PDB file of C-alpha atoms and ligand atoms in Angstrom:
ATOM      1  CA  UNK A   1      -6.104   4.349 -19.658  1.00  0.00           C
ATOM      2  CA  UNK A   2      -9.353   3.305 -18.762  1.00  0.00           C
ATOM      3  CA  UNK A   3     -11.704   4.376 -15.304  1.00  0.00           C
ATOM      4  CA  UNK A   4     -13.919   1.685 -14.959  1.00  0.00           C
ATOM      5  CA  UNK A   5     -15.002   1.701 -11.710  1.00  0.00           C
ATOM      6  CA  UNK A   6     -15.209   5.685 -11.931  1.00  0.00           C
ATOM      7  CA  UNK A   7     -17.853   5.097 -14.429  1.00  0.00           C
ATOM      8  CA  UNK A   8     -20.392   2.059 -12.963  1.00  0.00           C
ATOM      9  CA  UNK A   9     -23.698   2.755 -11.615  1.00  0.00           C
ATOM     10  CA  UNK A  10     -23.307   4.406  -8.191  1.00  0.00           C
ATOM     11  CA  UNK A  11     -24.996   1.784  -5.878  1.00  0.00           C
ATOM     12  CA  UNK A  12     -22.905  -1.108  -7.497  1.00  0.00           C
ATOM     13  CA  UNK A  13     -20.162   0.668  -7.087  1.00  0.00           C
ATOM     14  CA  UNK A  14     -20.955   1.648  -3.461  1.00  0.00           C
ATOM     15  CA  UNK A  15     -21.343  -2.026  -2.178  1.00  0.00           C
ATOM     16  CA  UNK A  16     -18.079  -2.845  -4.515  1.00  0.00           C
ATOM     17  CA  UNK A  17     -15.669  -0.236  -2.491  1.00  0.00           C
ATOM     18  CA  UNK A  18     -17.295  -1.389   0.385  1.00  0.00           C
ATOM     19  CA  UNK A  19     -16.452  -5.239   0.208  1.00  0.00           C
ATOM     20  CA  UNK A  20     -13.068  -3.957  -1.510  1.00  0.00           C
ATOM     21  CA  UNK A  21     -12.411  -1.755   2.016  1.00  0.00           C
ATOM     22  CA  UNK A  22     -13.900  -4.342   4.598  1.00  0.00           C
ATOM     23  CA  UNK A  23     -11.491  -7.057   3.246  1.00  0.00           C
ATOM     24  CA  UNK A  24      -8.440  -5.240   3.022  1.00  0.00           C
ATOM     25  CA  UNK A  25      -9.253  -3.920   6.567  1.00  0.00           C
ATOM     26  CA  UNK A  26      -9.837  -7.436   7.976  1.00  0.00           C
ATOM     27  CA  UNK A  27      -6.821  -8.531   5.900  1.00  0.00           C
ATOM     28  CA  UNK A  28      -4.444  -5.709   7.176  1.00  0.00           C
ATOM     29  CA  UNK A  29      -6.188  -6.838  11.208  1.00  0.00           C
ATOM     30  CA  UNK A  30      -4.701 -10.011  10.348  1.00  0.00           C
ATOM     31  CA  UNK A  31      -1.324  -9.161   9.468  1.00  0.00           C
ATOM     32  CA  UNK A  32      -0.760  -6.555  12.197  1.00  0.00           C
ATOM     33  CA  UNK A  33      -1.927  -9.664  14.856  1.00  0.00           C
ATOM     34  CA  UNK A  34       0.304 -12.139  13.166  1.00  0.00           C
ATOM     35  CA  UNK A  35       3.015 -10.343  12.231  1.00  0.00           C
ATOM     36  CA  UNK A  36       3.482  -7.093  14.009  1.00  0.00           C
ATOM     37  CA  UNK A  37       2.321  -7.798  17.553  1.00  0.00           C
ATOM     38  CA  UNK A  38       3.910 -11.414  17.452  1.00  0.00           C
ATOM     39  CA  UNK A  39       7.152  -9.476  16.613  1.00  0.00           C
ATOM     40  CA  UNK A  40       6.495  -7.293  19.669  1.00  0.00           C
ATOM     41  CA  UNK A  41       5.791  -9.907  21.925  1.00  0.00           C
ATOM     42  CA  UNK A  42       8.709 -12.267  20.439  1.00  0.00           C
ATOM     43  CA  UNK A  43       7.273 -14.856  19.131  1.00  0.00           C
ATOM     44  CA  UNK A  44      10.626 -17.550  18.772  1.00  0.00           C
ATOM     45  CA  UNK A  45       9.976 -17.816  14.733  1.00  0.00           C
ATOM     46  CA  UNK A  46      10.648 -14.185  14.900  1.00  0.00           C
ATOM     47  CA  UNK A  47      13.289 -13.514  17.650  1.00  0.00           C
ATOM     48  CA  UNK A  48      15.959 -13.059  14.974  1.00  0.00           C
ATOM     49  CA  UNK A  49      14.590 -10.077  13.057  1.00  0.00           C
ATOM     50  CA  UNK A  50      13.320  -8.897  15.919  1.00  0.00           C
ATOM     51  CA  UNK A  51      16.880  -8.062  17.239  1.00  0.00           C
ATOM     52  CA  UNK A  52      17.239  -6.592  13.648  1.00  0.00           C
ATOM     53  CA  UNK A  53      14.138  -4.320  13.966  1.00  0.00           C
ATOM     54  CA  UNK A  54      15.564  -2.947  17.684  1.00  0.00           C
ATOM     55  CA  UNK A  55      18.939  -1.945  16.387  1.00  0.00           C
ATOM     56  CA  UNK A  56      17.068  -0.403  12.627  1.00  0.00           C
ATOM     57  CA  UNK A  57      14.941   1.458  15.262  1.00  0.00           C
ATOM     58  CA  UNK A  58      16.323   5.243  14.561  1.00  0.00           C
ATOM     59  CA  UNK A  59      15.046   4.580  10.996  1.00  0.00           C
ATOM     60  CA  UNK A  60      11.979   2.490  11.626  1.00  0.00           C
ATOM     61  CA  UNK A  61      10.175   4.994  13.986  1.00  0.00           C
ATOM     62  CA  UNK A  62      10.062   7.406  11.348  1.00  0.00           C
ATOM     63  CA  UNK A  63       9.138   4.989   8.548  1.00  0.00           C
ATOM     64  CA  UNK A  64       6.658   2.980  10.330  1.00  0.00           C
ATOM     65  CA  UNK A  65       4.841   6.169  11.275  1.00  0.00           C
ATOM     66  CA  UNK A  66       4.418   7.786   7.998  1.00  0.00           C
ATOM     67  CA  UNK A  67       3.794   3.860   6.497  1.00  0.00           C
ATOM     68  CA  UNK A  68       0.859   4.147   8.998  1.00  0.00           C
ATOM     69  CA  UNK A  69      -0.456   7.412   7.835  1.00  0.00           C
ATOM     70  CA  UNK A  70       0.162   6.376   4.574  1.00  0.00           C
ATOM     71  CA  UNK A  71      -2.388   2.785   5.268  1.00  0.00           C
ATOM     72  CA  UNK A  72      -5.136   4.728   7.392  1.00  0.00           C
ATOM     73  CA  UNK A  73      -4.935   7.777   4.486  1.00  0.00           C
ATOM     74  CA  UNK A  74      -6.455   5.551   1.838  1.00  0.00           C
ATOM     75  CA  UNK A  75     -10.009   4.723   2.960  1.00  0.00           C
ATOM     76  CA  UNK A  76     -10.462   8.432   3.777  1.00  0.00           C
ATOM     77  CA  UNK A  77      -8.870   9.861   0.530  1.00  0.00           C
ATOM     78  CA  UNK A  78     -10.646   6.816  -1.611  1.00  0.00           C
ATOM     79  CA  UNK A  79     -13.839   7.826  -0.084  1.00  0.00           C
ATOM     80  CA  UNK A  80     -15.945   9.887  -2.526  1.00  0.00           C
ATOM     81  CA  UNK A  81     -18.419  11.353   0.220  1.00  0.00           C
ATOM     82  CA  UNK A  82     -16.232  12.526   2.542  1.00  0.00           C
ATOM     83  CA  UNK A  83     -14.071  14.180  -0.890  1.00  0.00           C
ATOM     84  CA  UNK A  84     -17.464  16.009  -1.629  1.00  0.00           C
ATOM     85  CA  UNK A  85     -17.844  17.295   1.653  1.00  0.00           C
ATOM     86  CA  UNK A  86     -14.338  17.848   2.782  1.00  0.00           C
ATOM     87  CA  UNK A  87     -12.610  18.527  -0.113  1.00  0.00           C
ATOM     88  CA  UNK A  88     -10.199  20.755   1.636  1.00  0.00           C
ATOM     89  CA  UNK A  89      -9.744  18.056   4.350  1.00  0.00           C
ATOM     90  CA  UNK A  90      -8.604  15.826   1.088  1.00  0.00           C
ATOM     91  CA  UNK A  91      -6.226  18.077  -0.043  1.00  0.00           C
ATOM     92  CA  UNK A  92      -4.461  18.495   2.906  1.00  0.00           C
ATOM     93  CA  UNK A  93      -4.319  14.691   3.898  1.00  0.00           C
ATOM     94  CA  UNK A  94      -3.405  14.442   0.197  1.00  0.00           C
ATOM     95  CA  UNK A  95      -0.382  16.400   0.799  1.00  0.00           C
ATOM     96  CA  UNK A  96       0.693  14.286   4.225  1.00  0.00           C
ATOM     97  CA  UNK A  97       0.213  11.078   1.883  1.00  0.00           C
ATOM     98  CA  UNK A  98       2.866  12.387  -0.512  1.00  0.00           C
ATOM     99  CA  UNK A  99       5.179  13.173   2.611  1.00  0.00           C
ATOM    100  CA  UNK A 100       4.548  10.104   3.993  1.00  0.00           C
ATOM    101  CA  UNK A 101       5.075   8.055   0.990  1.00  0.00           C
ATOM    102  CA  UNK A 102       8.298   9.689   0.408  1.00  0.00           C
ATOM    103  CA  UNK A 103       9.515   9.486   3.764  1.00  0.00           C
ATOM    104  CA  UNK A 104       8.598   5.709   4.076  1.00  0.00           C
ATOM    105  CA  UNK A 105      10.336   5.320   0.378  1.00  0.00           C
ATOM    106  CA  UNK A 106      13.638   6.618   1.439  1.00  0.00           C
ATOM    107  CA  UNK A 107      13.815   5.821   4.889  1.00  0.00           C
ATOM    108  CA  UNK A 108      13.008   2.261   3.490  1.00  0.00           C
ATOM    109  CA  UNK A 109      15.916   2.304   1.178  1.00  0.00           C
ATOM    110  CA  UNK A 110      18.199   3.459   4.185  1.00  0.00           C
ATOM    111  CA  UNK A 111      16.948   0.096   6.247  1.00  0.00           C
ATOM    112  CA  UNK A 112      17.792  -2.259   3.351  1.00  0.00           C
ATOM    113  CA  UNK A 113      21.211  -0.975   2.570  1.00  0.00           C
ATOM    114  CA  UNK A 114      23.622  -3.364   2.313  1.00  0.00           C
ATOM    115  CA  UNK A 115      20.580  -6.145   2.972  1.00  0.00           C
ATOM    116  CA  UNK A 116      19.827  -8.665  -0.076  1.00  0.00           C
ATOM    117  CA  UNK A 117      16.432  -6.882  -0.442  1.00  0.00           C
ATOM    118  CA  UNK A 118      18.131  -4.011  -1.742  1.00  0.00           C
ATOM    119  CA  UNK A 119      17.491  -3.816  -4.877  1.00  0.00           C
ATOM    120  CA  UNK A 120      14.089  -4.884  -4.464  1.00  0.00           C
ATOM    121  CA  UNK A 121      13.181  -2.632  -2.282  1.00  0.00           C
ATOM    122  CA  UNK A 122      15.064   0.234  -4.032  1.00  0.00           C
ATOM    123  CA  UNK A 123      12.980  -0.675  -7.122  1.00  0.00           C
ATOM    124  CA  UNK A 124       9.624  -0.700  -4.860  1.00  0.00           C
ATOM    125  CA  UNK A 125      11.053   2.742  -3.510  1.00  0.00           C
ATOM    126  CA  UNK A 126      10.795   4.060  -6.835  1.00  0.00           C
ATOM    127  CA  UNK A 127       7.614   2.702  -7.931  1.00  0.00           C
ATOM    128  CA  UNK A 128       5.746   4.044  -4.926  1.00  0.00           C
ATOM    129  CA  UNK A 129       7.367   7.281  -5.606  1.00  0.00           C
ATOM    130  CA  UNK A 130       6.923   7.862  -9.026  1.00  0.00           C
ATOM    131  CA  UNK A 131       3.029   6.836  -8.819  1.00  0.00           C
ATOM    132  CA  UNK A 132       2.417   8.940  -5.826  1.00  0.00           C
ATOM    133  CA  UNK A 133       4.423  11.923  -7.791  1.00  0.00           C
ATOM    134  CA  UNK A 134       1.936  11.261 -10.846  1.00  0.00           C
ATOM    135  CA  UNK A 135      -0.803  11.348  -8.679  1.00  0.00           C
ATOM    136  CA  UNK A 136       0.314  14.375  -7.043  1.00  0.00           C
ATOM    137  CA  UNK A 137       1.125  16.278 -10.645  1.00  0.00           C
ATOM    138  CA  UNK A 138      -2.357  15.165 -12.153  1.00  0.00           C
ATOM    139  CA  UNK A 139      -4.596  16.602  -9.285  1.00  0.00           C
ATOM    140  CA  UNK A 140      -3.136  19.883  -9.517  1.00  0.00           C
ATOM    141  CA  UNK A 141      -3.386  19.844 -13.204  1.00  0.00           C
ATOM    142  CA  UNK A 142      -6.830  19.076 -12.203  1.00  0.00           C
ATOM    143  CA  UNK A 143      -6.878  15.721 -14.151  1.00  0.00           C
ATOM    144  CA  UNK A 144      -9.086  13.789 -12.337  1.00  0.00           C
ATOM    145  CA  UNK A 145      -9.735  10.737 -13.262  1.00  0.00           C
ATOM    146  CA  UNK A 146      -5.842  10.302 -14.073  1.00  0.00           C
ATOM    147  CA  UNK A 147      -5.238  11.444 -10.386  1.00  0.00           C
ATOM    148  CA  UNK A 148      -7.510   8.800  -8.820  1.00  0.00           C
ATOM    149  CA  UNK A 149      -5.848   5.824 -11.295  1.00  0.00           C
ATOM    150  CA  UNK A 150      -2.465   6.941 -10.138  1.00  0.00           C
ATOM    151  CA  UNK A 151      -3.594   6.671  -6.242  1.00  0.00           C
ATOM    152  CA  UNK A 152      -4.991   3.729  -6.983  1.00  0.00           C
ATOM    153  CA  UNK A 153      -1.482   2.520  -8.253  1.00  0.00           C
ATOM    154  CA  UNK A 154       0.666   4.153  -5.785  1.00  0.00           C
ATOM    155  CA  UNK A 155      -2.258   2.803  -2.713  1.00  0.00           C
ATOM    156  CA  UNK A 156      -1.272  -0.414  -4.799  1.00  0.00           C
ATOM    157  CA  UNK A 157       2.226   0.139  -3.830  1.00  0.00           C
ATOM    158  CA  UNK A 158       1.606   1.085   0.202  1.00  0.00           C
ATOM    159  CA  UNK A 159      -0.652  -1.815   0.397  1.00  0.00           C
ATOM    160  CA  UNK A 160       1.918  -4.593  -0.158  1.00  0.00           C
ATOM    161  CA  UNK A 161       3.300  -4.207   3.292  1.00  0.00           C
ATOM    162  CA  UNK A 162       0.190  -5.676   4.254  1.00  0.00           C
ATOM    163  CA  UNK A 163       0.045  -8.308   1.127  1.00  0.00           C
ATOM    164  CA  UNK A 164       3.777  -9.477   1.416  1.00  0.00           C
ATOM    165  CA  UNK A 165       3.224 -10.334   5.400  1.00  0.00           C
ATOM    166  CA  UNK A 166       0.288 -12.345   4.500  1.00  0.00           C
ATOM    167  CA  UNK A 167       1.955 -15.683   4.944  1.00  0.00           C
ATOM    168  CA  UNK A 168       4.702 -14.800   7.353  1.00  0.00           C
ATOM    169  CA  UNK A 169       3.430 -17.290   9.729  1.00  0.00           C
ATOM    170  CA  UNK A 170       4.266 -19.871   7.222  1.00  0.00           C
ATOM    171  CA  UNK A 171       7.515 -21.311   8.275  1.00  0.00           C
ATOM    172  CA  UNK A 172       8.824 -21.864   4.976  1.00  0.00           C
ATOM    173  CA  UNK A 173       7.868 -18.601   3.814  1.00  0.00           C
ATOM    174  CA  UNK A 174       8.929 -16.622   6.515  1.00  0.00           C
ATOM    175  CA  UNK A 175      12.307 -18.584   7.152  1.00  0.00           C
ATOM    176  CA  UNK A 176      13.557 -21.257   4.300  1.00  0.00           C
ATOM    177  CA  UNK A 177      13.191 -19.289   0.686  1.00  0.00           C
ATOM    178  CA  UNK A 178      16.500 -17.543   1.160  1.00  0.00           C
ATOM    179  CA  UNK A 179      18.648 -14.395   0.212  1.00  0.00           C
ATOM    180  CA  UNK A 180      17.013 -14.852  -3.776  1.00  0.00           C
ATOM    181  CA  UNK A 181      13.601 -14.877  -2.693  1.00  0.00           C
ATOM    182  CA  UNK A 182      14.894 -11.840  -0.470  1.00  0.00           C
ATOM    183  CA  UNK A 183      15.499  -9.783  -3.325  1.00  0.00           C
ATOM    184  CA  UNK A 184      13.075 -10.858  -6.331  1.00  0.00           C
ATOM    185  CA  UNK A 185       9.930 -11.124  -3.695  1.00  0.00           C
ATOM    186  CA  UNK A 186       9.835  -7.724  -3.026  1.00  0.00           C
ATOM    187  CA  UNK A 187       9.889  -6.818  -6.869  1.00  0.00           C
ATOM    188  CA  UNK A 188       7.353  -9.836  -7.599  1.00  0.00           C
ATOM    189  CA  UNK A 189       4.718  -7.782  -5.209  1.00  0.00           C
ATOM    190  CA  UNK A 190       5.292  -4.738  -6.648  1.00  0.00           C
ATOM    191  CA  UNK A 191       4.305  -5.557 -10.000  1.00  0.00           C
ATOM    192  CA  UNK A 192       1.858  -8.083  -8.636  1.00  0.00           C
ATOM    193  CA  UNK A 193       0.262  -5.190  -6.674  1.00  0.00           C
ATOM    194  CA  UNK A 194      -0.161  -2.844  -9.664  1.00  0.00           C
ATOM    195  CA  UNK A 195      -1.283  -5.043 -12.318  1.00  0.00           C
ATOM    196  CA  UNK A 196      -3.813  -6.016  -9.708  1.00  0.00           C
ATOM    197  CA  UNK A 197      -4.590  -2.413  -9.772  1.00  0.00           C
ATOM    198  CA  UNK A 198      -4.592  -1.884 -13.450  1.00  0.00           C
ATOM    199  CA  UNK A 199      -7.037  -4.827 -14.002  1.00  0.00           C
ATOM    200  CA  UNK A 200      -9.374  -3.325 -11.441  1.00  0.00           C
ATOM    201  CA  UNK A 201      -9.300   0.494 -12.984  1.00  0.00           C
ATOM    202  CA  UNK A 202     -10.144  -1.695 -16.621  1.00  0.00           C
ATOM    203  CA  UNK A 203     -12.317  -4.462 -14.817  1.00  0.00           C
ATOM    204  CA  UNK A 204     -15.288  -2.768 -16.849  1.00  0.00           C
ATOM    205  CA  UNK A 205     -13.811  -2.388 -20.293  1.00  0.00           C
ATOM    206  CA  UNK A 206     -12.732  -6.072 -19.665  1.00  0.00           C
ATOM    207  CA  UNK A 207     -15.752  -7.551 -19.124  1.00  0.00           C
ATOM    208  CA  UNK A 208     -18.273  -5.624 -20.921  1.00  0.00           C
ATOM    209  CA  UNK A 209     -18.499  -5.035 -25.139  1.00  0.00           C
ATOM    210  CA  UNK A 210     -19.335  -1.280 -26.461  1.00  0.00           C
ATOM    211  CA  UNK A 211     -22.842  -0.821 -27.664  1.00  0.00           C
TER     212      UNK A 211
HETATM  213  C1  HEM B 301       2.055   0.922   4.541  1.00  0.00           C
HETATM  214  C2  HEM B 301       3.289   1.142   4.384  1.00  0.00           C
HETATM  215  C3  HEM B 301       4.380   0.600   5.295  1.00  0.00           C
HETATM  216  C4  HEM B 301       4.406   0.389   6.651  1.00  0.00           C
HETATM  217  C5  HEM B 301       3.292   0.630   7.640  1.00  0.00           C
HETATM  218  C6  HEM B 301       5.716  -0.136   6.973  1.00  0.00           C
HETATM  219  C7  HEM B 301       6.143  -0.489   8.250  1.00  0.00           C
HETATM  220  C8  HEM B 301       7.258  -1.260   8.493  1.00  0.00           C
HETATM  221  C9  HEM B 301       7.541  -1.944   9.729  1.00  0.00           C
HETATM  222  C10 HEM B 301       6.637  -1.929  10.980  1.00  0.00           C
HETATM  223  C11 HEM B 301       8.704  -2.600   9.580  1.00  0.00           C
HETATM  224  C12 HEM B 301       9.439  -3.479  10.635  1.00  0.00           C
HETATM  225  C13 HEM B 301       8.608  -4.666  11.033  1.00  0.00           C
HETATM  226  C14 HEM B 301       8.223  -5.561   9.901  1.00  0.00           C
HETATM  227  O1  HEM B 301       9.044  -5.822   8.992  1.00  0.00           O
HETATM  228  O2  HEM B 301       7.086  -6.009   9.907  1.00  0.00           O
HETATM  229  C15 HEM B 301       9.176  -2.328   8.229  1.00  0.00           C
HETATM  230  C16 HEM B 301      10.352  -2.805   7.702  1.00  0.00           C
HETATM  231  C17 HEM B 301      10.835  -2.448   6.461  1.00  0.00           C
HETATM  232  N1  HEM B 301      10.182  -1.746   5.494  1.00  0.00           N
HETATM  233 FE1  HEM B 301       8.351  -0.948   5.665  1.00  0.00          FE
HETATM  234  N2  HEM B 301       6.433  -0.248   5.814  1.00  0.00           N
HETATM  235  C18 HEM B 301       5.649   0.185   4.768  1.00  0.00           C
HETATM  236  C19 HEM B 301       5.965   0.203   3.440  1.00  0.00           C
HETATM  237  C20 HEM B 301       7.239  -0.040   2.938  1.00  0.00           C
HETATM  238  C21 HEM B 301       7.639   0.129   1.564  1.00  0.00           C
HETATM  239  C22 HEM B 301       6.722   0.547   0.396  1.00  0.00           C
HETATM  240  C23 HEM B 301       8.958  -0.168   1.505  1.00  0.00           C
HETATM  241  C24 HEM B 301       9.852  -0.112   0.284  1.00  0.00           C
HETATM  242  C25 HEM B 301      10.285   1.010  -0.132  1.00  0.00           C
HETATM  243  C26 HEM B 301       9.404  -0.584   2.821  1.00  0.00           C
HETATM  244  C27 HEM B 301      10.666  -0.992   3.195  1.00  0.00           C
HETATM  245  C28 HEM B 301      10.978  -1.617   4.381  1.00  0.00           C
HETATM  246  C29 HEM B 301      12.244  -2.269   4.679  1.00  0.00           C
HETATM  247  C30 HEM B 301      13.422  -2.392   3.736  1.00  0.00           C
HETATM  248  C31 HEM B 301      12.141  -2.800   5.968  1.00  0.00           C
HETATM  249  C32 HEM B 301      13.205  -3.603   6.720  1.00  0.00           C
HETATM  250  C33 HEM B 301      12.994  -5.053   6.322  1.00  0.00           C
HETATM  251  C34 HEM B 301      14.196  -5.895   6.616  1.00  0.00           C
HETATM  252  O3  HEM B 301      15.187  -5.362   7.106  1.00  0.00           O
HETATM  253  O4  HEM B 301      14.107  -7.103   6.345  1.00  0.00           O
HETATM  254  N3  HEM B 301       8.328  -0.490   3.665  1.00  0.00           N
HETATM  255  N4  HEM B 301       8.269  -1.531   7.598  1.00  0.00           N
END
């Protein structure tokens, strides 16, 4: 596999994580204002799941916190400065990602049993899981560039609970796609999300030709 953006010119590189970072910020803003705080202040569009979210509570405290951790861990982890200066500070937040991410996996599964999402999210479970697990085996085998392509992949993975509530305020997106859309959308970001991923660890070998 190749590590093209582990291998362009620093400065380039520099401005391209920080675009990369100040748009998903702005873009995860946007989806915790239109989705998360309209579902706290029940907004009518989503008064239904909103009575489904209350009684899933018990399970969504937990998985909403280590989702969070999870979201705010990538910038810092992804960050090669603060990895230079603090690499013991990125092991240890390393290790609370992997937590997280399995906590959030399973206690995701739990809230879709039974649901039409489940096998989609089951599926999503086990791709975040298995990336973050690779991620986790190749940085103490010291393989480095492997470990930052597989948290690219598994950050791939957290990141669509921001990318699949992108549209939420779209009525027919939110509301009128059904039980189908339920349980293939879920899978549809997933792969979406990582061949996003994969195209950006090979965007150099892809657009460039070998002296
Ligand atoms: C950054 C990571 C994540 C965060 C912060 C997070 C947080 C949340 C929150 C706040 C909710 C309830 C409100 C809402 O739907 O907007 C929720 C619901 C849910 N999440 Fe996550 N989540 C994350 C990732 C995931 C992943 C990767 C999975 C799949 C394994 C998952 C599975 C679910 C399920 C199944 C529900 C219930 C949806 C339903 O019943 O329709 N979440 N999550």
């Amino acid at each position: 596999m190749a590590s093209s953006s582990l291998l362009a010119p620093s400065s380039s590189r520099f401005r391209f994580k920080t675009v990369l970072w100040f748009s998903l910020g702005l873009t995860a803003l946007f989806v915790f204002i239109t989705s998360e705080a309209l579902l706290v202040t029940d907004y009518p569009m989503y008064h239904a799941y909103r009575l489904q979210v209350i009684a899933d509570r018990q399970l969504l405290i937990p998985h909403t916190l280590c989702g969070v951790i999870a979201l705010l861990a990538g910038p810092m982890q992804f960050s090669s400065r603060l990895r230079q200066r603090h690499l013991k500070f990125h092991r240890v937040l390393g290790r609370v990602y992997v937590v997280c991410v399995f906590i959030g996996a399973l206690t995701g599964i739990a809230l879709a049993a039974g649901r039409p999402g489940m096998p989609g999210t089951s599926m999503q479970a086990a791709v975040w899981i298995a990336c973050t697990t690779a991620a986790y085996i190749t940085a103490r085998n010291r393989q480095i560039a492997q470990h930052r392509q597989w948290m690219v992949r598994s950050y791939a993975v957290t990141f669509t609970f921001v990318s699949s509530r992108v549209l939420n305020l779209w009525p027919r997106y939110w509301s009128h796609l059904g039980d189908t859309f339920a349980a293939v959308g879920v899978i549809a970001f997933t792969l979406a999300s990582l061949l996003v991923a994969d195209l950006g660890l090979n965007w150099r070998e892809l657009t460039s030709r070998r002296a």
